[in-house]
PDB file of C-alpha atoms in Angstrom:
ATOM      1  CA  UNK J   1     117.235  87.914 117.405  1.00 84.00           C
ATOM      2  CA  UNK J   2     120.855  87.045 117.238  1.00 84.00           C
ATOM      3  CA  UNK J   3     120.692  85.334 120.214  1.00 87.00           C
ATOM      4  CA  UNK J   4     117.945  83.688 119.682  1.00 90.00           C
ATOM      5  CA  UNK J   5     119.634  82.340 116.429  1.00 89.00           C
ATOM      6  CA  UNK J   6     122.469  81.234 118.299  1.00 88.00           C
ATOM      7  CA  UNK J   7     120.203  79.078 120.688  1.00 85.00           C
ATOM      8  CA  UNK J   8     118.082  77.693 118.088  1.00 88.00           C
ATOM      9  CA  UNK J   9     121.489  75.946 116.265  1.00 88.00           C
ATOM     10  CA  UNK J  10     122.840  75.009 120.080  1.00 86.00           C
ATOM     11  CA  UNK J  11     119.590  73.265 120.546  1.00 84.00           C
ATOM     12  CA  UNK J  12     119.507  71.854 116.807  1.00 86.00           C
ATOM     13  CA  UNK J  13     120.628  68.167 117.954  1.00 84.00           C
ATOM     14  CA  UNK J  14     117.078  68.005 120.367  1.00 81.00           C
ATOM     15  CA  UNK J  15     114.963  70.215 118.816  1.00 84.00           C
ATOM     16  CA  UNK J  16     115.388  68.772 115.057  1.00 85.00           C
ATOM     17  CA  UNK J  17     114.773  64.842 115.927  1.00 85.00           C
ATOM     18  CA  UNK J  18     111.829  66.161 118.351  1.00 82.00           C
ATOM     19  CA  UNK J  19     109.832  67.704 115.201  1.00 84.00           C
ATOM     20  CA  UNK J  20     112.094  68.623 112.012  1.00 89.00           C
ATOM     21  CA  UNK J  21     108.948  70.554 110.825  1.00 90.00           C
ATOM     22  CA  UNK J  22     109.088  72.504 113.663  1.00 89.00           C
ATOM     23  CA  UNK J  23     112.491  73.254 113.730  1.00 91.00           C
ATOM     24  CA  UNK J  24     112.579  74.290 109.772  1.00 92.00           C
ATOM     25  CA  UNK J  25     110.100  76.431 110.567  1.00 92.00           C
ATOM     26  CA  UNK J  26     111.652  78.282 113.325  1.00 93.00           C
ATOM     27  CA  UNK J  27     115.373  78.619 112.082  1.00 93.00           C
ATOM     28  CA  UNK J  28     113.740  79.974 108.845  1.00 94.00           C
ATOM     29  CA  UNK J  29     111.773  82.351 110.823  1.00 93.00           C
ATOM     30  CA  UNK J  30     114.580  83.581 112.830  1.00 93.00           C
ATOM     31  CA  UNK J  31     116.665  84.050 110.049  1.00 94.00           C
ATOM     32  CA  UNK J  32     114.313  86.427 107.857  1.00 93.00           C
ATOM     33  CA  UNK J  33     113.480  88.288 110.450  1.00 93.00           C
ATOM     34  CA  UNK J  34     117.287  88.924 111.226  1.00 94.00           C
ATOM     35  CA  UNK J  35     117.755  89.745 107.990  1.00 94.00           C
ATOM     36  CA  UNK J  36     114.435  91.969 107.671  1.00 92.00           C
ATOM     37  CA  UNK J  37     116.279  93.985 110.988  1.00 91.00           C
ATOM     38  CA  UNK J  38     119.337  93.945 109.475  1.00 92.00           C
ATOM     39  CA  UNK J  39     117.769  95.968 106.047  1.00 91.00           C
ATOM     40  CA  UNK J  40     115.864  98.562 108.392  1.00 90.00           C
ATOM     41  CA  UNK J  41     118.395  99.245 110.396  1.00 88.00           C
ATOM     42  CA  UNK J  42     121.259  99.854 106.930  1.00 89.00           C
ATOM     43  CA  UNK J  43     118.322 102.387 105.669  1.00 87.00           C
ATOM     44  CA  UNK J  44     117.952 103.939 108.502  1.00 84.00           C
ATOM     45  CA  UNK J  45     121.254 104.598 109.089  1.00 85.00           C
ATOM     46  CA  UNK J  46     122.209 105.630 105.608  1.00 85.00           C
ATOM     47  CA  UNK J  47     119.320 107.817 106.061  1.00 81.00           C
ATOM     48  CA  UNK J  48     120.548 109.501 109.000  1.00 80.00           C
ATOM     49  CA  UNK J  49     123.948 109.872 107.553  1.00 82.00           C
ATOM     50  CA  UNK J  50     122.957 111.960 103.764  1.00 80.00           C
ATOM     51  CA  UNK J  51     120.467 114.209 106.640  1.00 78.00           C
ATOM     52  CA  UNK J  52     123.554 114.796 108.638  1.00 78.00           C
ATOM     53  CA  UNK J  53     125.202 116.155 105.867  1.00 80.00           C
ATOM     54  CA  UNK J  54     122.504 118.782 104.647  1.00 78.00           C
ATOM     55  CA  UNK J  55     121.133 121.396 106.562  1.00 74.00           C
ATOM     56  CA  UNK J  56     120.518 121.640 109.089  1.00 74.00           C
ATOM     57  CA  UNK J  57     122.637 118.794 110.115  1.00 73.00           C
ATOM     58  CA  UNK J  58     120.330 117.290 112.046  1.00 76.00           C
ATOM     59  CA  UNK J  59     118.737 113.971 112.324  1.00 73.00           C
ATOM     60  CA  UNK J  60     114.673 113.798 112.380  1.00 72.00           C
ATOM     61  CA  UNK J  61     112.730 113.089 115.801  1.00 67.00           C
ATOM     62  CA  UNK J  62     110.541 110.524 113.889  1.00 69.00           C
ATOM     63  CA  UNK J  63     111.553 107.149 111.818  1.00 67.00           C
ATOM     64  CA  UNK J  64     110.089 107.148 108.257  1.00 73.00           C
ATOM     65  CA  UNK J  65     107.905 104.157 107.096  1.00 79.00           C
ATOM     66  CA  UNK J  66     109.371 101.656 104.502  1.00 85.00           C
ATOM     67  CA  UNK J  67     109.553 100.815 101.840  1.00 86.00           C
ATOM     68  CA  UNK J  68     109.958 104.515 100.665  1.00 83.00           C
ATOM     69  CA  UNK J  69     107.919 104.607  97.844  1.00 79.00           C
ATOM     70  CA  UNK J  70     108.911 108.258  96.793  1.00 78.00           C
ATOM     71  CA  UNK J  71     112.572 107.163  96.805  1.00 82.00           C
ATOM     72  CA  UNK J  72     113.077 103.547  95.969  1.00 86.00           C
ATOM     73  CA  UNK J  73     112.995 101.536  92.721  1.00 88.00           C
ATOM     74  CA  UNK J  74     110.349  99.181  92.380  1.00 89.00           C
ATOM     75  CA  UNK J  75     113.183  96.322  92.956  1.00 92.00           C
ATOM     76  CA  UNK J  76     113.473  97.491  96.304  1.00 91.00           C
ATOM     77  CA  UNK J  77     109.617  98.008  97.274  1.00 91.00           C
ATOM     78  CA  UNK J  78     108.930  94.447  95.762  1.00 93.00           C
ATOM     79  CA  UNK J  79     112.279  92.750  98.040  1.00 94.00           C
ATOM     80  CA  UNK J  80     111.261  94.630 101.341  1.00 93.00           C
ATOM     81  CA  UNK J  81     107.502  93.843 100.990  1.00 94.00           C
ATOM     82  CA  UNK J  82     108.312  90.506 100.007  1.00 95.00           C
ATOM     83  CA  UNK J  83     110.775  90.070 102.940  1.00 94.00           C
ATOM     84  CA  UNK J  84     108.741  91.973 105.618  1.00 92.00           C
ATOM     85  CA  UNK J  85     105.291  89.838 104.391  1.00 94.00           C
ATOM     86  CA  UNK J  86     107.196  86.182 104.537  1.00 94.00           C
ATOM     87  CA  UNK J  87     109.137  86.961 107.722  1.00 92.00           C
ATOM     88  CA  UNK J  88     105.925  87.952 109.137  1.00 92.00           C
ATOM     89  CA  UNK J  89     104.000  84.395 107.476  1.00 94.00           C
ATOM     90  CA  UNK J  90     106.692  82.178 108.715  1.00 94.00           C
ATOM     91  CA  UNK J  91     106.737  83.579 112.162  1.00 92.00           C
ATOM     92  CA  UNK J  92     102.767  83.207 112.552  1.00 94.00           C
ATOM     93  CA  UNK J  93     103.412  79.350 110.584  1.00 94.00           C
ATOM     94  CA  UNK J  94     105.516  79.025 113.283  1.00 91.00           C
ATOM     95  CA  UNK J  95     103.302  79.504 116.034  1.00 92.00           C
ATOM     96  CA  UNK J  96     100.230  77.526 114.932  1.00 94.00           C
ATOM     97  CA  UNK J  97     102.153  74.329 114.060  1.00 91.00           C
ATOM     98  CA  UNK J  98     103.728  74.573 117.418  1.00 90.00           C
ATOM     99  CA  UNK J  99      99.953  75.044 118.563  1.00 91.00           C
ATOM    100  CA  UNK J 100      98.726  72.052 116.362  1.00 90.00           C
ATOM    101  CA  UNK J 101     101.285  69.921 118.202  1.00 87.00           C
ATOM    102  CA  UNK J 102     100.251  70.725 121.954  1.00 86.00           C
ATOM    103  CA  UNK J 103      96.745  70.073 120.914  1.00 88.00           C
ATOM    104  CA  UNK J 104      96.715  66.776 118.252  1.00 86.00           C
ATOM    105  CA  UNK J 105      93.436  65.852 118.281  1.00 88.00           C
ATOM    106  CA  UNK J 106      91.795  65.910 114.666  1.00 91.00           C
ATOM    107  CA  UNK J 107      89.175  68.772 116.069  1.00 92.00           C
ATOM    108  CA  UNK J 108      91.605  70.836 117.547  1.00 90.00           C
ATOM    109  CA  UNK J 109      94.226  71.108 115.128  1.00 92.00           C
ATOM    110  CA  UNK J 110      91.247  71.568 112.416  1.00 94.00           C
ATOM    111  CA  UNK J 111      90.271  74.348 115.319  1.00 92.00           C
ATOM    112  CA  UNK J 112      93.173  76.253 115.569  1.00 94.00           C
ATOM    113  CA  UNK J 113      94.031  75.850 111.316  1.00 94.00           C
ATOM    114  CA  UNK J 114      90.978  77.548 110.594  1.00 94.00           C
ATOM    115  CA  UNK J 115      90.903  80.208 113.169  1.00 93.00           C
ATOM    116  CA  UNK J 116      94.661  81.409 113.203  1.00 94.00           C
ATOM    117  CA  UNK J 117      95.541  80.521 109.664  1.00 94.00           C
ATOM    118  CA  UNK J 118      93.407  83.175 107.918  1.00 95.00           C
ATOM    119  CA  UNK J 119      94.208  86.136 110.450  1.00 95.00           C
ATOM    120  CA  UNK J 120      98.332  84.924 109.258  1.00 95.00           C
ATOM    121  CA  UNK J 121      97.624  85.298 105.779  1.00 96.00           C
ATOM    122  CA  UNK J 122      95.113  88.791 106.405  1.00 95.00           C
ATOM    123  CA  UNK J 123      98.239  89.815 108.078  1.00 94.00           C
ATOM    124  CA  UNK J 124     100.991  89.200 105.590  1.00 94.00           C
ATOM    125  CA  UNK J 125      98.693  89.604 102.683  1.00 94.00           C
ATOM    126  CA  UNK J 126      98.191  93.638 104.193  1.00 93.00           C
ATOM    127  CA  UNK J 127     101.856  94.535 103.655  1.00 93.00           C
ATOM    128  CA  UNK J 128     101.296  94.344  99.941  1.00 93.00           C
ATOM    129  CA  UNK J 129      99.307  97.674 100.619  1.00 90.00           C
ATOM    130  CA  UNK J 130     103.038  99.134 100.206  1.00 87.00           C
ATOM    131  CA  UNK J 131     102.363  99.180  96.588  1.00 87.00           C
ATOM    132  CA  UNK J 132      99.658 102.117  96.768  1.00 84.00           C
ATOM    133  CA  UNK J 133     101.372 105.278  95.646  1.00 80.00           C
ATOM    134  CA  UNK J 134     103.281 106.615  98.775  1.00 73.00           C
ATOM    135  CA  UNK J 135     100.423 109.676  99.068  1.00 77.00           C
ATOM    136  CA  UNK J 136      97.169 107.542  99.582  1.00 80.00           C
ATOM    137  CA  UNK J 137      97.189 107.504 103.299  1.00 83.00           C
ATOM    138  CA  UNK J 138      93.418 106.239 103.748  1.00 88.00           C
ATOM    139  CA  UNK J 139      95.079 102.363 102.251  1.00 89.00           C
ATOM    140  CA  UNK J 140      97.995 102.514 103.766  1.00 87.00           C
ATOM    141  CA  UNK J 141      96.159 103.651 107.076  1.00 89.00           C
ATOM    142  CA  UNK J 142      93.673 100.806 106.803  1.00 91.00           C
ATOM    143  CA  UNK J 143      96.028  98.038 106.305  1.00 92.00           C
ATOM    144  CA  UNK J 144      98.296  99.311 108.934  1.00 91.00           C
ATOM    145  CA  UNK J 145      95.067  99.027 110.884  1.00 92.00           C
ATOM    146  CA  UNK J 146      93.976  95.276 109.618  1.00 93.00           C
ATOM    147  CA  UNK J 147      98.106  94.379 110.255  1.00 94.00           C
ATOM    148  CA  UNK J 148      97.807  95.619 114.105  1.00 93.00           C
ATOM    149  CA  UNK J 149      94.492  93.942 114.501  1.00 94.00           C
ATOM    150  CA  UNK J 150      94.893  90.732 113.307  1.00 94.00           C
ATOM    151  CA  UNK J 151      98.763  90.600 114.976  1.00 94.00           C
ATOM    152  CA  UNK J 152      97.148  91.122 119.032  1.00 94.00           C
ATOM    153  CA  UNK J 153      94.376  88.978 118.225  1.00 95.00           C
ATOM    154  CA  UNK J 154      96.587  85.998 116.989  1.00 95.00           C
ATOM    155  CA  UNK J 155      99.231  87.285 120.335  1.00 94.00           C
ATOM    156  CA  UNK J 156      95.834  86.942 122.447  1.00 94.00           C
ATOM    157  CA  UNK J 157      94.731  83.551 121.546  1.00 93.00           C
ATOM    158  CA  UNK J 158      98.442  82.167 121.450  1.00 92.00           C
ATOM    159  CA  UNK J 159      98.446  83.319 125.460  1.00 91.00           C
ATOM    160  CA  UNK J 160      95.051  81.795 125.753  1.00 92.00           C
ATOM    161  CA  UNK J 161      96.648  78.554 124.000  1.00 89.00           C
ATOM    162  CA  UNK J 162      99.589  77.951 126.475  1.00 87.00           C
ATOM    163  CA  UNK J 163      97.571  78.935 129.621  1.00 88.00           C
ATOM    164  CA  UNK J 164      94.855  76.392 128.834  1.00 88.00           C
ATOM    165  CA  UNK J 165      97.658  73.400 127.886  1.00 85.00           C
ATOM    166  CA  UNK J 166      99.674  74.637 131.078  1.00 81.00           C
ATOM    167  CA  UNK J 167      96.912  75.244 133.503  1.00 82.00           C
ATOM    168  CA  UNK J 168      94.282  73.017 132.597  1.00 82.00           C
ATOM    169  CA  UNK J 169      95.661  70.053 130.011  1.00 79.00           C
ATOM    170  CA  UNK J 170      99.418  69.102 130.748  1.00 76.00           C
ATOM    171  CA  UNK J 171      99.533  71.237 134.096  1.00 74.00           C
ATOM    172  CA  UNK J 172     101.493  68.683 136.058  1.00 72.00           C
ATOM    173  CA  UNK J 173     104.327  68.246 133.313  1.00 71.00           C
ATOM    174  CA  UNK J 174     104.312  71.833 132.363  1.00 67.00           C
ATOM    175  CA  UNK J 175     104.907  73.118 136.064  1.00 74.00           C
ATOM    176  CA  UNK J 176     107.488  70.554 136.881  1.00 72.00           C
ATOM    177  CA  UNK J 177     110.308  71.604 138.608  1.00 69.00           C
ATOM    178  CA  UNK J 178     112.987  68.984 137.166  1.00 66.00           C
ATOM    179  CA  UNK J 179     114.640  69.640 134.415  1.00 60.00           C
ATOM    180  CA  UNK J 180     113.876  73.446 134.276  1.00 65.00           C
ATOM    181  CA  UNK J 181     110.678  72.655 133.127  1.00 70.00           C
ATOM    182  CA  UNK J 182     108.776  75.239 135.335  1.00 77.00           C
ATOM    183  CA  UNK J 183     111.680  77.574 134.919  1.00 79.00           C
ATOM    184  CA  UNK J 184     110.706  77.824 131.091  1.00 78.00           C
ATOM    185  CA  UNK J 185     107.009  77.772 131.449  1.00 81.00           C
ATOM    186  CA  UNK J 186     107.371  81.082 133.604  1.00 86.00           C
ATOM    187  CA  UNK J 187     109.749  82.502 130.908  1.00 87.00           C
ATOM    188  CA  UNK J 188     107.654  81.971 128.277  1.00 87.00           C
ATOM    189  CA  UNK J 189     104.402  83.215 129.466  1.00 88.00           C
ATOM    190  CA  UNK J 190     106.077  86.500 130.413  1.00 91.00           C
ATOM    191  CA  UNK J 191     107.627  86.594 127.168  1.00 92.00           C
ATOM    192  CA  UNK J 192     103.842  85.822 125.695  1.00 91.00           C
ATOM    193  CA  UNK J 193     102.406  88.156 128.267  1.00 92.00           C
ATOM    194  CA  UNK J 194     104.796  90.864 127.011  1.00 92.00           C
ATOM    195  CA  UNK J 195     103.718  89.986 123.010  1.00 93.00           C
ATOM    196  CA  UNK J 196     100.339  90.556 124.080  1.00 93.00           C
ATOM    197  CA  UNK J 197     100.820  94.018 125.740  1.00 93.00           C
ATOM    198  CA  UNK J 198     103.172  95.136 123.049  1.00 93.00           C
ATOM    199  CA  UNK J 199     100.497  93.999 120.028  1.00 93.00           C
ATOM    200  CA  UNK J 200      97.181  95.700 121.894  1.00 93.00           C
ATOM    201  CA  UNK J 201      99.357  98.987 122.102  1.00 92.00           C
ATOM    202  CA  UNK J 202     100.966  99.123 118.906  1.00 90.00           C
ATOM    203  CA  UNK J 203      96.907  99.629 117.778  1.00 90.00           C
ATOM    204  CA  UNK J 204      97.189 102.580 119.521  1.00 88.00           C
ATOM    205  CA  UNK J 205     100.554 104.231 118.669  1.00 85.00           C
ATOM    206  CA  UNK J 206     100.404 102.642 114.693  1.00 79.00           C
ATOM    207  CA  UNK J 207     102.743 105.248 113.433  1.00 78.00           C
ATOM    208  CA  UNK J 208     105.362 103.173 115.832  1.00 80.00           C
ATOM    209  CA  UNK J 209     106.715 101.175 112.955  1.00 83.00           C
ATOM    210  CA  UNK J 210     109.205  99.931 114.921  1.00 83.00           C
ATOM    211  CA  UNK J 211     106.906  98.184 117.339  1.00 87.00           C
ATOM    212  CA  UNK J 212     105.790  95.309 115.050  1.00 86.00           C
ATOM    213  CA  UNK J 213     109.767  94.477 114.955  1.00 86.00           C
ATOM    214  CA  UNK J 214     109.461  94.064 118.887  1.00 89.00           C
ATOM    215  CA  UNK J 215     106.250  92.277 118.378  1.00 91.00           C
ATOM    216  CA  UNK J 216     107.831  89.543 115.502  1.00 91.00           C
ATOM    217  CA  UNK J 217     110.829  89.259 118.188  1.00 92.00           C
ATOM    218  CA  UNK J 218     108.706  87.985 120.933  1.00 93.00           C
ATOM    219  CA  UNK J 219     106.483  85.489 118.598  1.00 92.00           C
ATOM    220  CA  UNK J 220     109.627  84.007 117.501  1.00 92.00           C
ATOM    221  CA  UNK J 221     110.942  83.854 121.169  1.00 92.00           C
ATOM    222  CA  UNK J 222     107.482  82.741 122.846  1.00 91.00           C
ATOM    223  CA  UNK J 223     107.553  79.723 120.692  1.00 89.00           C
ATOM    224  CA  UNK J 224     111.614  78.552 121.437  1.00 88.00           C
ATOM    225  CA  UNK J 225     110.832  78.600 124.682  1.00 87.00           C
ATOM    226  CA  UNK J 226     107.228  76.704 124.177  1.00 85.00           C
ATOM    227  CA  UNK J 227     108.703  73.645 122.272  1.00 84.00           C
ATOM    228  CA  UNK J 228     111.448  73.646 125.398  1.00 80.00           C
ATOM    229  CA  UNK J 229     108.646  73.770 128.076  1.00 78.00           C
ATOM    230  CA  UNK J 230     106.772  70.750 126.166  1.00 75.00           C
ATOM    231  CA  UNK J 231     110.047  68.888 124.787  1.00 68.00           C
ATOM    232  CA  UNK J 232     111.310  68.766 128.380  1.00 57.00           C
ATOM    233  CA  UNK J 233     107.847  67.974 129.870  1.00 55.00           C
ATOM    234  CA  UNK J 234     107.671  65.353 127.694  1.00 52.00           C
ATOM    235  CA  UNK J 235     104.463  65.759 126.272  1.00 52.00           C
ATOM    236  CA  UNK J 236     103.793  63.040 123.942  1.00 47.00           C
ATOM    237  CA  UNK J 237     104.980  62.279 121.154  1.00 47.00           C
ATOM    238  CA  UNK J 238     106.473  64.916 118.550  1.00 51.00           C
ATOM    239  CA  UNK J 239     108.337  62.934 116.218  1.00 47.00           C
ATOM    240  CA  UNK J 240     107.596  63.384 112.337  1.00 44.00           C
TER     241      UNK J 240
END
């Protein structure tokens, strides 16, 4: 995500005057979900360091889910949630508003606000479930579920999104060769193929916490390299 970062500010100067909503949008996006990495990955490690230190100095085979409930002070469950439910908002914000700009027509965009926009708030709204007491498995089972669910259904109609504007809509600006333009459409539908995949099996293996990072890193990617593949292609005009 780092990297991503990094690209976002080197392509500020033509991705801000091409659609400043857009590019709010995605820098904040980026950002949280650095910083949402950058907490799990500090817990986890001062985790593994006080087991190392206790018998029998060992680390465990499987990563715990956070917030820990048993452990933390409500400061901390309220910050993480908060954190892990608007990095997960802004990244699905993201996505549709880059959606409602490859389609502008009053029907469409009224189209794809009403059918992705609820799933985005389902989705965030579901990490609350962290406030159940840190025993009642059957809620924190179901949202995990309703989180998983509603995260490969939005992945599968973002892929069905780019292939219709790239195959069917715009396909002779988003396949040309100058200007890397085909280059990035290629990238980005393997990057949206691969959020697809990685959604659809993290409904299988749910205890994989670690998964829906992976998953929030490819959104975020899939839609940098969107606004390239339609900035470059020139695909009417973005310009707030």
């Amino acid at each position: 995500m780092l990297a991503l970062v990094f690209h976002q500010c080197f392509t500020a100067g033509y991705h801000y005057p091409l659609n400043r909503l857009n590019f709010v949008l995605q820098i904040l996006s980026s950002i949280l979900l650095v910083i949402y990495q950058a907490v799990t990955l500090g817990v986890n490690l001062s985790e593994l360091s006080q087991f190392s230190k206790n018998w029998p100095f060992m680390f465990p085979y499987i990563a715990y889910r956070l917030p820990r409930r048993d452990t933390w002070t409500l400061a901390q469950v309220v910050f993480f949630i908060i954190l892990e439910s608007l990095m997960a908002l802004l990244a699905h914000a993201n996505y549709i508003q880059f959606l409602m700009l490859i389609f502008p027509s009053k029907l469409e965009r009224s189209l794809i606000f009403w059918m992705l926009g609820p799933m985005a708030l389902v989705q965030a709204g579901m990490f609350f479930a962290d406030f159940a007491k840190f025993n009642d498995f059957k809620t924190i089972d179901l949202a995990d579920a309703l989180v998983n669910i509603c995260d490969a259904s939005l992945a599968l109609l973002y892929t069905s999104g780019l292939l219709i504007w790239g195959g069917f809509v715009n396909w002779r600006r988003a396949w040309r060769t100058d200007g890397s333009t085909a280059a990035f459409g290629i990238a980005v539908l393997v990057v949206a193929v691969c959020k697809t995949v990685v959604s659809f099996v993290h409904i299988a293996y749910d205890r994989a916490y670690w998964i829906r990072l992976l998953s929030a890193t490819f959104t975020n990617w899939q839609c940098w390299l969107g606004v390239l593949v339609v900035g470059v292609g020139g695909h009417g005009d973005w310009r707030v």
